Amino acid sequence: MTDTAKADLKRELGDGLPVLDELSNADAADILDLFQAARKTEQKQLMAAIDETIDALPWMFRGTARKIIVGKK
């Protein structure tokens, strides 16, 4: 738990949520951890879906498609 948990959560979610001021630092830290974990999970799942889609293409298009979509590999 940090004193900046509220500030970090506001930065992540946007400052337009007045309810964030009502949270304790411990609650803000917990929500921030959950939000960041969800974002990581979402990113991993998105990359897996992209890879699955690209792998379904004919092999000669895969490299170009990957460069267009993700910019690497």
CSV table of C-alpha atoms in Angstrom, one decimal:
chain,number,residue,atom,x,y,z
A,1,MET,CA,0.0,0.0,0.0
A,2,THR,CA,1.4,3.4,-1.0
A,3,ASP,CA,0.3,6.9,-0.4
A,4,THR,CA,0.2,7.5,-4.1
A,5,ALA,CA,-2.3,4.7,-4.8
A,6,LYS,CA,-5.2,7.1,-5.3
A,7,ALA,CA,-3.1,9.3,-7.6
A,8,ASP,CA,-2.0,6.2,-9.6
A,9,LEU,CA,-5.5,5.0,-9.8
A,10,LYS,CA,-6.8,8.4,-11.0
A,11,ARG,CA,-4.0,8.4,-13.6
A,12,GLU,CA,-5.1,5.0,-14.8
A,13,LEU,CA,-8.8,5.6,-14.9
A,14,GLY,CA,-9.0,9.4,-15.5
A,15,ASP,CA,-9.5,12.1,-13.0
A,16,GLY,CA,-13.2,12.6,-13.7
A,17,LEU,CA,-14.4,10.0,-11.2
A,18,PRO,CA,-15.2,11.8,-7.9
A,19,VAL,CA,-15.9,8.4,-6.2
A,20,LEU,CA,-12.1,7.7,-6.2
A,21,ASP,CA,-11.7,10.4,-3.5
A,22,GLU,CA,-13.9,8.3,-1.2
A,23,LEU,CA,-11.6,5.3,-1.4
A,24,SER,CA,-9.0,4.5,1.3
A,25,ASN,CA,-5.4,4.2,0.1
A,26,ALA,CA,-5.6,0.4,0.7
A,27,ASP,CA,-8.8,0.1,-1.4
A,28,ALA,CA,-7.3,2.2,-4.1
A,29,ALA,CA,-4.2,0.1,-4.1
A,30,ASP,CA,-6.3,-3.1,-4.4
A,31,ILE,CA,-8.3,-1.7,-7.2
A,32,LEU,CA,-5.2,-0.5,-9.0
A,33,ASP,CA,-3.6,-3.9,-8.7
A,34,LEU,CA,-6.8,-5.6,-10.1
A,35,PHE,CA,-7.0,-3.1,-13.0
A,36,GLN,CA,-3.4,-3.5,-14.0
A,37,ALA,CA,-3.7,-7.3,-13.8
A,38,ALA,CA,-6.8,-7.2,-16.0
A,39,ARG,CA,-5.0,-4.9,-18.5
A,40,LYS,CA,-2.1,-7.4,-18.7
A,41,THR,CA,-4.5,-10.3,-19.2
A,42,GLU,CA,-6.4,-8.5,-21.9
A,43,GLN,CA,-3.2,-7.7,-23.7
A,44,LYS,CA,-2.0,-11.3,-23.6
A,45,GLN,CA,-5.4,-12.5,-24.8
A,46,LEU,CA,-5.4,-10.0,-27.6
A,47,MET,CA,-1.9,-11.0,-28.8
A,48,ALA,CA,-3.0,-14.7,-28.7
A,49,ALA,CA,-6.0,-13.9,-30.8
A,50,ILE,CA,-3.9,-12.0,-33.3
A,51,ASP,CA,-1.4,-14.8,-33.5
A,52,GLU,CA,-4.2,-17.3,-34.0
A,53,THR,CA,-5.7,-15.2,-36.8
A,54,ILE,CA,-2.4,-14.7,-38.5
A,55,ASP,CA,-1.6,-18.4,-38.2
A,56,ALA,CA,-4.8,-19.1,-40.1
A,57,LEU,CA,-3.6,-17.2,-43.1
A,58,PRO,CA,-1.6,-18.8,-45.9
A,59,TRP,CA,2.0,-18.9,-44.9
A,60,MET,CA,3.1,-16.5,-47.6
A,61,PHE,CA,1.0,-13.7,-46.1
A,62,ARG,CA,1.8,-14.3,-42.4
A,63,GLY,CA,4.9,-12.2,-42.2
A,64,THR,CA,3.5,-9.2,-43.9
A,65,ALA,CA,0.2,-9.5,-42.0
A,66,ARG,CA,2.1,-9.6,-38.7
A,67,LYS,CA,4.2,-6.6,-39.6
A,68,ILE,CA,1.1,-4.6,-40.5
A,69,ILE,CA,-0.9,-5.6,-37.4
A,70,VAL,CA,1.8,-5.6,-34.7
A,71,GLY,CA,4.8,-4.0,-36.4
A,72,LYS,CA,7.2,-6.8,-35.5
A,73,LYS,CA,8.2,-10.5,-35.8
